[in-house]
Tab-separated table of C-alpha atoms in Angstrom:
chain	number	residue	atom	x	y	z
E	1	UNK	CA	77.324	-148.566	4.248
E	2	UNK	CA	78.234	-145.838	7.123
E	3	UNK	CA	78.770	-142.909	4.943
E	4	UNK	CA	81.880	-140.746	6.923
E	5	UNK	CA	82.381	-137.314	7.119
E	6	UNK	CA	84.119	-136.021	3.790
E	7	UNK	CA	81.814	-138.189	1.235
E	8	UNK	CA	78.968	-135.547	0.821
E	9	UNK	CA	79.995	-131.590	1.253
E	10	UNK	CA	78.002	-129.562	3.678
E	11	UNK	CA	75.603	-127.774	1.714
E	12	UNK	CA	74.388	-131.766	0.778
E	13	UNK	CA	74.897	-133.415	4.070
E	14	UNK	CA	72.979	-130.325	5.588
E	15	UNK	CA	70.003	-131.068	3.163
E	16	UNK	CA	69.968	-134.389	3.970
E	17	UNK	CA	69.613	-134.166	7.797
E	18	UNK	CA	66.412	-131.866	7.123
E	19	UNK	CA	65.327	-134.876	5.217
E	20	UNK	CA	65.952	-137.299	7.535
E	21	UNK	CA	64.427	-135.080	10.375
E	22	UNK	CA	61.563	-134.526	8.599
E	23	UNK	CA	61.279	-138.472	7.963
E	24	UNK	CA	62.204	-139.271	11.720
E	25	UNK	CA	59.556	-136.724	12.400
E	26	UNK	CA	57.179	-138.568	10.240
E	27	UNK	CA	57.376	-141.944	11.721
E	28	UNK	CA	57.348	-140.867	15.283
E	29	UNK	CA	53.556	-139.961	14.349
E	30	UNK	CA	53.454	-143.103	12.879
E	31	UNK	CA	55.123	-144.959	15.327
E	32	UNK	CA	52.267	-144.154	17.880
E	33	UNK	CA	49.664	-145.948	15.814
E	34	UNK	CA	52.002	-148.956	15.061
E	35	UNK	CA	52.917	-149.558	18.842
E	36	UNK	CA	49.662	-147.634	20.635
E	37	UNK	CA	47.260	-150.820	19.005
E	38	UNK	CA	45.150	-151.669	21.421
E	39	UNK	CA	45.147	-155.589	20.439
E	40	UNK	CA	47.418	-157.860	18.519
E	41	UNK	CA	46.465	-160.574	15.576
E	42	UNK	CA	46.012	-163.033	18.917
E	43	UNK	CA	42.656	-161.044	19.765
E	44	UNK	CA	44.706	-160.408	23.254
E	45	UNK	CA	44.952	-156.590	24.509
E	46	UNK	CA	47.839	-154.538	25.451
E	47	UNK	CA	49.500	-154.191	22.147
E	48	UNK	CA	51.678	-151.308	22.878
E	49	UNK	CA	52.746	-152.793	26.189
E	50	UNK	CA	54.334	-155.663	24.255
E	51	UNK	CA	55.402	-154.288	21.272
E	52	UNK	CA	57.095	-150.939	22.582
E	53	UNK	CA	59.645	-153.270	24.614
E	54	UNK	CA	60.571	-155.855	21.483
E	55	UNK	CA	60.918	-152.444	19.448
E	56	UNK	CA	63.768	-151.431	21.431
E	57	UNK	CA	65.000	-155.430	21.330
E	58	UNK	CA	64.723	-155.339	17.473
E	59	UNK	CA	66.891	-152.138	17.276
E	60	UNK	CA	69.582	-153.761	19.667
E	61	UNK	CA	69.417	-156.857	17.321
E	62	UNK	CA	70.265	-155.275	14.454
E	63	UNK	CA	72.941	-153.206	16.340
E	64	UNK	CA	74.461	-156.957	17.435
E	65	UNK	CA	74.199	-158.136	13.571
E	66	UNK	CA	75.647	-155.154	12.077
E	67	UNK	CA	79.060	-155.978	13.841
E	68	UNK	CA	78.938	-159.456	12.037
E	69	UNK	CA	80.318	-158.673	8.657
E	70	UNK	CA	80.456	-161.529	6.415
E	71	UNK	CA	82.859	-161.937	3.440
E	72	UNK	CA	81.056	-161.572	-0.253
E	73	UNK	CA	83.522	-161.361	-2.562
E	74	UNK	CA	87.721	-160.942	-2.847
E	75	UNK	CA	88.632	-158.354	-0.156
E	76	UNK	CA	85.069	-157.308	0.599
E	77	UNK	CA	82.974	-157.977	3.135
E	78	UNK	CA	79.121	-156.742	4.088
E	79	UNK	CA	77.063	-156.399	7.108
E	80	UNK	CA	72.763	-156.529	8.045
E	81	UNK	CA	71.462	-153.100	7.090
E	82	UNK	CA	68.447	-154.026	8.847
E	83	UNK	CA	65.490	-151.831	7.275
E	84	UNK	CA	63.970	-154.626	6.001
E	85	UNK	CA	63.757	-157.012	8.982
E	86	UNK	CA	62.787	-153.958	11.161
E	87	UNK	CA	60.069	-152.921	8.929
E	88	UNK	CA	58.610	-156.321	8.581
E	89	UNK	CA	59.322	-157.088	12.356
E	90	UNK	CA	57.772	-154.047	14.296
E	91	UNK	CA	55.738	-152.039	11.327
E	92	UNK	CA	57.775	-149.458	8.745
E	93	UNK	CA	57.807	-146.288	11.038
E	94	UNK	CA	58.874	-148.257	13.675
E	95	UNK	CA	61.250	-149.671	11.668
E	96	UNK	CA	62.922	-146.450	10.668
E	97	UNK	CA	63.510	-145.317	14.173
E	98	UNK	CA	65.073	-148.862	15.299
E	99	UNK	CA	67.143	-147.674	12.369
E	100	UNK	CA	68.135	-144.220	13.341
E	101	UNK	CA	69.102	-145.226	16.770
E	102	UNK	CA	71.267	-147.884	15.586
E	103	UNK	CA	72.718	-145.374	13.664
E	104	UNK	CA	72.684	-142.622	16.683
E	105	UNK	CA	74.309	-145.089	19.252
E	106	UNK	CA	77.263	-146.159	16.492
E	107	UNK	CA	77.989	-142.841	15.296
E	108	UNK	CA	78.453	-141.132	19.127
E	109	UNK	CA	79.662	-143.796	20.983
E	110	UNK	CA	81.834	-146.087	18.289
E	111	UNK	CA	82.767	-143.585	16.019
E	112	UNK	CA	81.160	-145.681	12.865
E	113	UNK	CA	79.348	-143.188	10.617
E	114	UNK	CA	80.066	-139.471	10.459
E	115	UNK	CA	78.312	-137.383	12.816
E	116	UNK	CA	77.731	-134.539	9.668
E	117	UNK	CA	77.136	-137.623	7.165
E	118	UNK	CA	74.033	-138.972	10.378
E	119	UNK	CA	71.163	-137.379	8.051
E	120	UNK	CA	72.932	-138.977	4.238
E	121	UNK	CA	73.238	-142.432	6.624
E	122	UNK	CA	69.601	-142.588	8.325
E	123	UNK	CA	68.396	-141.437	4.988
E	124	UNK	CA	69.868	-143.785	2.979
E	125	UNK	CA	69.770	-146.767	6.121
E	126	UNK	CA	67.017	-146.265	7.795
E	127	UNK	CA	64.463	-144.662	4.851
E	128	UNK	CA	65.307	-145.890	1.645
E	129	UNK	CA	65.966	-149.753	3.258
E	130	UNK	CA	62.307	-149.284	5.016
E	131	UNK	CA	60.123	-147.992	2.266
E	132	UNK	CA	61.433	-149.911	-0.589
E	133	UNK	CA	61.551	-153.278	1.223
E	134	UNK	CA	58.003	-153.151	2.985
E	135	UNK	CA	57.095	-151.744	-0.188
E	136	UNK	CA	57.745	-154.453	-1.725
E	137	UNK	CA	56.891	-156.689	1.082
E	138	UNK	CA	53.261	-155.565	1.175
E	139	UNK	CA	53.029	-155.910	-3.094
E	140	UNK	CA	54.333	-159.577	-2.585
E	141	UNK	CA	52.210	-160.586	0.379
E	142	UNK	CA	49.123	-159.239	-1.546
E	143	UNK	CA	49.857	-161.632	-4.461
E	144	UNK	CA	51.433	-164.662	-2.906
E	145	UNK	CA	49.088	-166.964	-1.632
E	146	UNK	CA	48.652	-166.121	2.512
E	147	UNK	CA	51.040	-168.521	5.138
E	148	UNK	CA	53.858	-168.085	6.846
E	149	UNK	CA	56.109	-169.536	3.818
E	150	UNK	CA	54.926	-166.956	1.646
E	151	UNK	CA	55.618	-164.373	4.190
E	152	UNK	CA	58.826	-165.954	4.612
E	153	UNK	CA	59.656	-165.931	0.749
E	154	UNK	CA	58.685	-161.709	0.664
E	155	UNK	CA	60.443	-161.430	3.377
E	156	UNK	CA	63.607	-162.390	1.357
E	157	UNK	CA	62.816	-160.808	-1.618
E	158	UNK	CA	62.164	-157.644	0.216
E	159	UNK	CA	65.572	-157.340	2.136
E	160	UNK	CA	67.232	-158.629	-0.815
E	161	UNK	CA	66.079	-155.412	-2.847
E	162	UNK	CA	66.287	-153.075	-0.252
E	163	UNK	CA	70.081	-152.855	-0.287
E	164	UNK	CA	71.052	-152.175	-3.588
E	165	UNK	CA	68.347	-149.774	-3.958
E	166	UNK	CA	70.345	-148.175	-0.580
E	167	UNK	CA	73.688	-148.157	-2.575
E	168	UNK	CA	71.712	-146.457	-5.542
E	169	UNK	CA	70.414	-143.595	-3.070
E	170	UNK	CA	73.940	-142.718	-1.885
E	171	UNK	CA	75.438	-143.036	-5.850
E	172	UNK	CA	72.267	-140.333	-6.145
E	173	UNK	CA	73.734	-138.166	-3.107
E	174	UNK	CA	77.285	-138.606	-4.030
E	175	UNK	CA	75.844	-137.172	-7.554
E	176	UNK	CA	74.674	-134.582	-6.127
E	177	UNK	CA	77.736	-133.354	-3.064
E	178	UNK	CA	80.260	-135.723	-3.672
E	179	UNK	CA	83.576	-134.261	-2.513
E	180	UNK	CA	85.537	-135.964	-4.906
E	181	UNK	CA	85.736	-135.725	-8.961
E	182	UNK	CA	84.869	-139.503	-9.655
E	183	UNK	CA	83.227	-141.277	-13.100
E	184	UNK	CA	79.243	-141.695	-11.395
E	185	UNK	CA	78.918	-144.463	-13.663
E	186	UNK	CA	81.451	-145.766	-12.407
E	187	UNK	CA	80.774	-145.457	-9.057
E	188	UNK	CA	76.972	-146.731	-9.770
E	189	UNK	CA	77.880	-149.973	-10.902
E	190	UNK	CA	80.502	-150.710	-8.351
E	191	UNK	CA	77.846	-149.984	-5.081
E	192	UNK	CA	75.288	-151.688	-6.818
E	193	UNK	CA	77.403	-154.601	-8.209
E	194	UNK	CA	78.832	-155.748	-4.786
E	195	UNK	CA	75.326	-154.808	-2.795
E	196	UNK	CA	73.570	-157.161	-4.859
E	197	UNK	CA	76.121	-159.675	-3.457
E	198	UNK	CA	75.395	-158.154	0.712
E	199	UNK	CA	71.960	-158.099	-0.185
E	200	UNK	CA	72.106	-161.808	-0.375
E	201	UNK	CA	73.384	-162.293	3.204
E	202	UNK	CA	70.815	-159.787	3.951
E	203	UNK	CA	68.208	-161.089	2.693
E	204	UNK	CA	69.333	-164.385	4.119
E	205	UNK	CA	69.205	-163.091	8.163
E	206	UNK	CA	66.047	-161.722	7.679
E	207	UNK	CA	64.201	-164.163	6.027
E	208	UNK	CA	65.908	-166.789	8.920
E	209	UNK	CA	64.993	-164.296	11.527
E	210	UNK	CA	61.539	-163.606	10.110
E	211	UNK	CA	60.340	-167.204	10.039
E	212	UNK	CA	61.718	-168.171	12.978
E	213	UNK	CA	59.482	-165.543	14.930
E	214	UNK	CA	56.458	-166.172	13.118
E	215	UNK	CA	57.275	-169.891	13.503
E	216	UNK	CA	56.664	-169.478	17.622
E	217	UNK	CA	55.405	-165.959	18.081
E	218	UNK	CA	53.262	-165.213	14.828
E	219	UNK	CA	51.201	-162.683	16.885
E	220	UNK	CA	54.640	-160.019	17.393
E	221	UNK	CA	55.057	-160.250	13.686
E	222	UNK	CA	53.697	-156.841	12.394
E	223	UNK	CA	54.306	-157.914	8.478
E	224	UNK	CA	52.275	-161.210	9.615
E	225	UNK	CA	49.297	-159.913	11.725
E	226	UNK	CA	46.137	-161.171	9.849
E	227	UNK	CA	48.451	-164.390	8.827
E	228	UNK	CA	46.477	-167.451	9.849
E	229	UNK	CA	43.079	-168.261	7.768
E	230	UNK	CA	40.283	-168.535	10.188
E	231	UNK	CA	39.385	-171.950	11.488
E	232	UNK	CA	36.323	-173.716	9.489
E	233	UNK	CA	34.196	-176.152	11.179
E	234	UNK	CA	32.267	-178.888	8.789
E	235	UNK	CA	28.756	-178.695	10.307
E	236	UNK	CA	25.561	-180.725	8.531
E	237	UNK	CA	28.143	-181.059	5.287
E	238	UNK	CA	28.522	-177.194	5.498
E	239	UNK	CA	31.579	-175.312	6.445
E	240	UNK	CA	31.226	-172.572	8.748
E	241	UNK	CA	33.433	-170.165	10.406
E	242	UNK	CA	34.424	-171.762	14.261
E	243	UNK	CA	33.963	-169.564	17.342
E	244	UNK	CA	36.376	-167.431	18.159
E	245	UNK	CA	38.896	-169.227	20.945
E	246	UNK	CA	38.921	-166.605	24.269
E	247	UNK	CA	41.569	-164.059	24.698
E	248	UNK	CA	44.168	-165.590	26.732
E	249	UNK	CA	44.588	-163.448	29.782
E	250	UNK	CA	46.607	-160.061	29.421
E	251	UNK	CA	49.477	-161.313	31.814
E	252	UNK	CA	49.607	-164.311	30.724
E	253	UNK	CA	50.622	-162.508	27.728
E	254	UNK	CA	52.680	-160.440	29.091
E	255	UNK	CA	54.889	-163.352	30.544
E	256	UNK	CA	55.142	-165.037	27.384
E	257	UNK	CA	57.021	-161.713	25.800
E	258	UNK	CA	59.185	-161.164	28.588
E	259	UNK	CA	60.259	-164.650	27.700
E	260	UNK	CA	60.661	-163.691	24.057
E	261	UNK	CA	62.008	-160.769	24.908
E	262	UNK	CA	64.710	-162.276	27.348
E	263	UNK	CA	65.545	-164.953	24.287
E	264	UNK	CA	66.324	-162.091	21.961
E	265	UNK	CA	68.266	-159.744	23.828
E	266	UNK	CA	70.159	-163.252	24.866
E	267	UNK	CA	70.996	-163.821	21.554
E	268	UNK	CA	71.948	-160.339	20.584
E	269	UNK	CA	74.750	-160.300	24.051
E	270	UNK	CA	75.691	-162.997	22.085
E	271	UNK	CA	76.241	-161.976	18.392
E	272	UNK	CA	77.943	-158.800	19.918
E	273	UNK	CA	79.393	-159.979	22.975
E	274	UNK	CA	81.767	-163.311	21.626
E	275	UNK	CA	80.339	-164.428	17.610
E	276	UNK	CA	81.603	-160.762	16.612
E	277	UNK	CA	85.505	-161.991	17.317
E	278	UNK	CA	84.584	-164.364	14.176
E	279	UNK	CA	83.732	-161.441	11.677
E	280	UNK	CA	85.337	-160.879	8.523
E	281	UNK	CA	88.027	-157.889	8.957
E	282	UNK	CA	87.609	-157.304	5.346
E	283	UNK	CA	86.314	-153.581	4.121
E	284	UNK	CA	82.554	-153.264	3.634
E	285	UNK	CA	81.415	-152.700	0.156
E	286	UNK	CA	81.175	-148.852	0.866
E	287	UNK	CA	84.700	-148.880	2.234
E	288	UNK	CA	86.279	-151.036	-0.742
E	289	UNK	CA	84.262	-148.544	-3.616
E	290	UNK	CA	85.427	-145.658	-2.146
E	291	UNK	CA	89.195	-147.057	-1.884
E	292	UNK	CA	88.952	-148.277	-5.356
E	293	UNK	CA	87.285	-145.196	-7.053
E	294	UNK	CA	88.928	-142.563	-4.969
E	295	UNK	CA	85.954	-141.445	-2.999
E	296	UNK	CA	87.502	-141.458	0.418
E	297	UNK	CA	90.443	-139.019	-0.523
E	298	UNK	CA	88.950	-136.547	1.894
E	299	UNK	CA	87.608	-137.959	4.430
E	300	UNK	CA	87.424	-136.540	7.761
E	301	UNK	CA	88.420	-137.975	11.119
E	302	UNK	CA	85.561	-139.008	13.045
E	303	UNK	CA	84.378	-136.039	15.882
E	304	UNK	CA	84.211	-139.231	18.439
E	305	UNK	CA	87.352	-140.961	17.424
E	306	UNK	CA	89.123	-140.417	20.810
E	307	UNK	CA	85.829	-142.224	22.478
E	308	UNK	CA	86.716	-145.150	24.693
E	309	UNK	CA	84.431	-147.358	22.582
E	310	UNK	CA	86.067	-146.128	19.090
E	311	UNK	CA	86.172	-148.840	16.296
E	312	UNK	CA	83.871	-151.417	18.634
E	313	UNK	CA	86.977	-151.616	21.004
E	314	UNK	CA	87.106	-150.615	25.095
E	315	UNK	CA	90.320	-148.403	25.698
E	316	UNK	CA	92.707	-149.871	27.378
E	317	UNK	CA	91.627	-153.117	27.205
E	318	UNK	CA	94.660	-155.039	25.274
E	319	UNK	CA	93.207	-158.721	24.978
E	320	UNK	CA	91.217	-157.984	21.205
E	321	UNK	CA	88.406	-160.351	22.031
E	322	UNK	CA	87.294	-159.039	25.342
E	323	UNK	CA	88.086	-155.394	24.361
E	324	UNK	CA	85.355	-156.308	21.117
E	325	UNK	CA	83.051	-158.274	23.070
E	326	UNK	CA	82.673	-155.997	26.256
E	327	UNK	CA	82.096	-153.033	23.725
E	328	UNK	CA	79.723	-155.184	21.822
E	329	UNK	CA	77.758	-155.920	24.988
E	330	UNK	CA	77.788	-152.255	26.114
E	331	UNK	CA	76.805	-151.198	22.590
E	332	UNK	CA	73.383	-153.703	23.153
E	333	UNK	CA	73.204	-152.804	26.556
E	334	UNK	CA	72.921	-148.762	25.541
E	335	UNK	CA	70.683	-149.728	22.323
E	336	UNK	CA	68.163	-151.738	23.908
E	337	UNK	CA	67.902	-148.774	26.374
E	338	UNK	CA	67.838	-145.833	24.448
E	339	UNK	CA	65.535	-147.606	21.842
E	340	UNK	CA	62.716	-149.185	24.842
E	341	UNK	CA	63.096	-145.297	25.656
E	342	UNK	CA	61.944	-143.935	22.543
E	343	UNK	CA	59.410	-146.051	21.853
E	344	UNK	CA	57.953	-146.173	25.140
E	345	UNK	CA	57.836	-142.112	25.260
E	346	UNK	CA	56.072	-142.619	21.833
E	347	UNK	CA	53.894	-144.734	22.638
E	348	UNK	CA	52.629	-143.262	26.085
E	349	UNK	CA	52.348	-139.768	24.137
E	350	UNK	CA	49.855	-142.077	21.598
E	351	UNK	CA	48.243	-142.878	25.339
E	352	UNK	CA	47.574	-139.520	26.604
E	353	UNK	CA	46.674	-138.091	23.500
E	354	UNK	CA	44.276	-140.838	22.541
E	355	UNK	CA	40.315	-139.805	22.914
E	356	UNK	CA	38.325	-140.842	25.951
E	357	UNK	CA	36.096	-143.492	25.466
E	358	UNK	CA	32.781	-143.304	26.295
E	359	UNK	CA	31.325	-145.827	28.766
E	360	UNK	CA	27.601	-146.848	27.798
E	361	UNK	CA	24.995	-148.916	29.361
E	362	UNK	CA	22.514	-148.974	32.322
E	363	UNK	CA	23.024	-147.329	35.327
């Protein structure tokens, strides 16, 4: 769904980058309480030590499964949007900045997603995805009964929403500064029609990706923190709450992420670096609505189409599958680095700006 240049006229587009500065804004306050925790569900310190790093990992993840598209119906094909799985993953402001630098990193260096149209896309990508999904995520972990099934089940429901509601935000914005003279109605039910159909495959890679965390790391989970029930001890025929199990040491920890974190960024060089070859060539569902209906009749060329890493291809590389992979792996490479970045700038600024604590006791 990478709106181009052309879709939305300027007055729109311009509008739309003041929202989605104001929302990027937003979450960066946000973001500092989400990764400047001092302590995790685990009862073990140094939450934004661990989670500023997997932030960054999450965003390069979802940069990795965005090049898989997958086929969903004759001629079209769909890709992760990723709002949900960030959201649930690493908290919702969080979430929205894994988003926009996804979104910053494909629009400069691969030329996907118009650099006037980056406000419309992190709006629509990043915002609407995030909101409505752990929206909804929240509502359905409230009534479901508590476990990591249940969290599993909203976590599929969640994603599963979240992109058709994105399809009905742009139909709303292409309302509003679409370049083009097309039906809306039209329009509406074509986005939403086949992005019920991507938010399947959506909801599918989150809800895998989801439970497979919580299945071994619970604890990095931010939609699962408070999961587990606490332990009951039968004592005299009465049950009563067990002592609470010691904090395992910070660095032990620590180790146990870097491990985490190693597996995931593994699997990401993966996705992007050789399993992308194996991705449907077919037209995403925004491409194949706007070549049906007419939308795309003036679209722009891309202001970073002459970059050596245009179209998710190295320049002057002729073999297809290492000129995909090695961009691939240099798009993770840059994400992972840009994003750890970020949100380790946020978090130290949640750090210095935190309040001194005061020590008490004898002295």
């Amino acid at each position: 769904m990478h709106v181009p240049d052309g879709f939305i006229n300027a007055p729109v587009s311009a509008v739309a980058g003041v929202v989605a500065a104001g929302a990027v804004a937003v979450s960066l306050r946000g973001a500092r309480r989400e990764l400047g925790g001092a302590s995790l569900s685990d009862g073990t310190g140094g939450g934004g030590e661990r989670t500023a790093p997997l932030a960054g990992l999450v965003a390069a993840f979802i940069f990795a499964v965005q090049m898989l598209n997958f086929p969903v119906a004759a001629g079209t094909s769909g890709h992760l949007l990723g709002g949900a799985l960030a959201a649930i993953l690493v908290g919702p402001y969080t979430g929205v900045l894994c988003i926009a630098v996804v979104l910053l990193m494909q629009g400069i260096l691969f030329a996907d997603g118009g650099l006037t149209a980056l406000g419309v896309n992190i709006t629509v990508m990043g915002v609407v995805t995030t909101v409505v999904a752990y929206g909804l995520f929240r509502g359905l972990t409230h009534v479901l009964p508590r476990g990591r099934r249940s969290t599993t089940v909203a976590s599929f429901v969640a994603a599963l929403v979240s992109v058709p509601a994105a399809a009905a935000a742009f139909t709303l914005i292409y309302a509003i500064g679409g370049t083009t003279d097309v039906p809306l109605g039209k329009v509406l039910t074509a986005m939403v029609g086949v992005h019920v159909l991507i938010g399947i495959g959506e909801a599918a890679i989150t809800a895998l990706t989801v439970g497979a965390v919580i299945a071994v790391r619970p604890d990095l989970v931010y939609g699962a923190r408070g999961l587990a029930a606490p332990l009951k001890l039968r004592v005299g025929g009465e049950l009563i709450d067990a002592p609470a199990a010691a904090p395992a040491p910070v660095a032990v920890a620590a180790r146990s992420t870097r491990k985490v974190w190693a597996t995931g960024l593994a699997a990401a060089l993966v996705l992007a670096g050789f399993v992308s070859f194996y991705a449907s060539a077919n037209p995403d569902g925004l491409e194949k609505v706007a070549a049906d209906k007419g939308i795309d009749e003036k679209v722009q060329e891309h202001d970073a189409a002459g970059s050596p890493l245009a179209d998710y291809g190295v320049k002057d590389i002729g073999d297809a599958r290492m000129s995909g992979g090695l961009a691939g792996v240099i798009g993770v490479g840059s994400t992972v680095a840009v994003g750890t970045g970020v949100f380790w700038a946020v978090r130290r600024r949640r750090t210095t700006e935190a309040p001194a604590t005061p020590v008490t006791g004898a002295v």
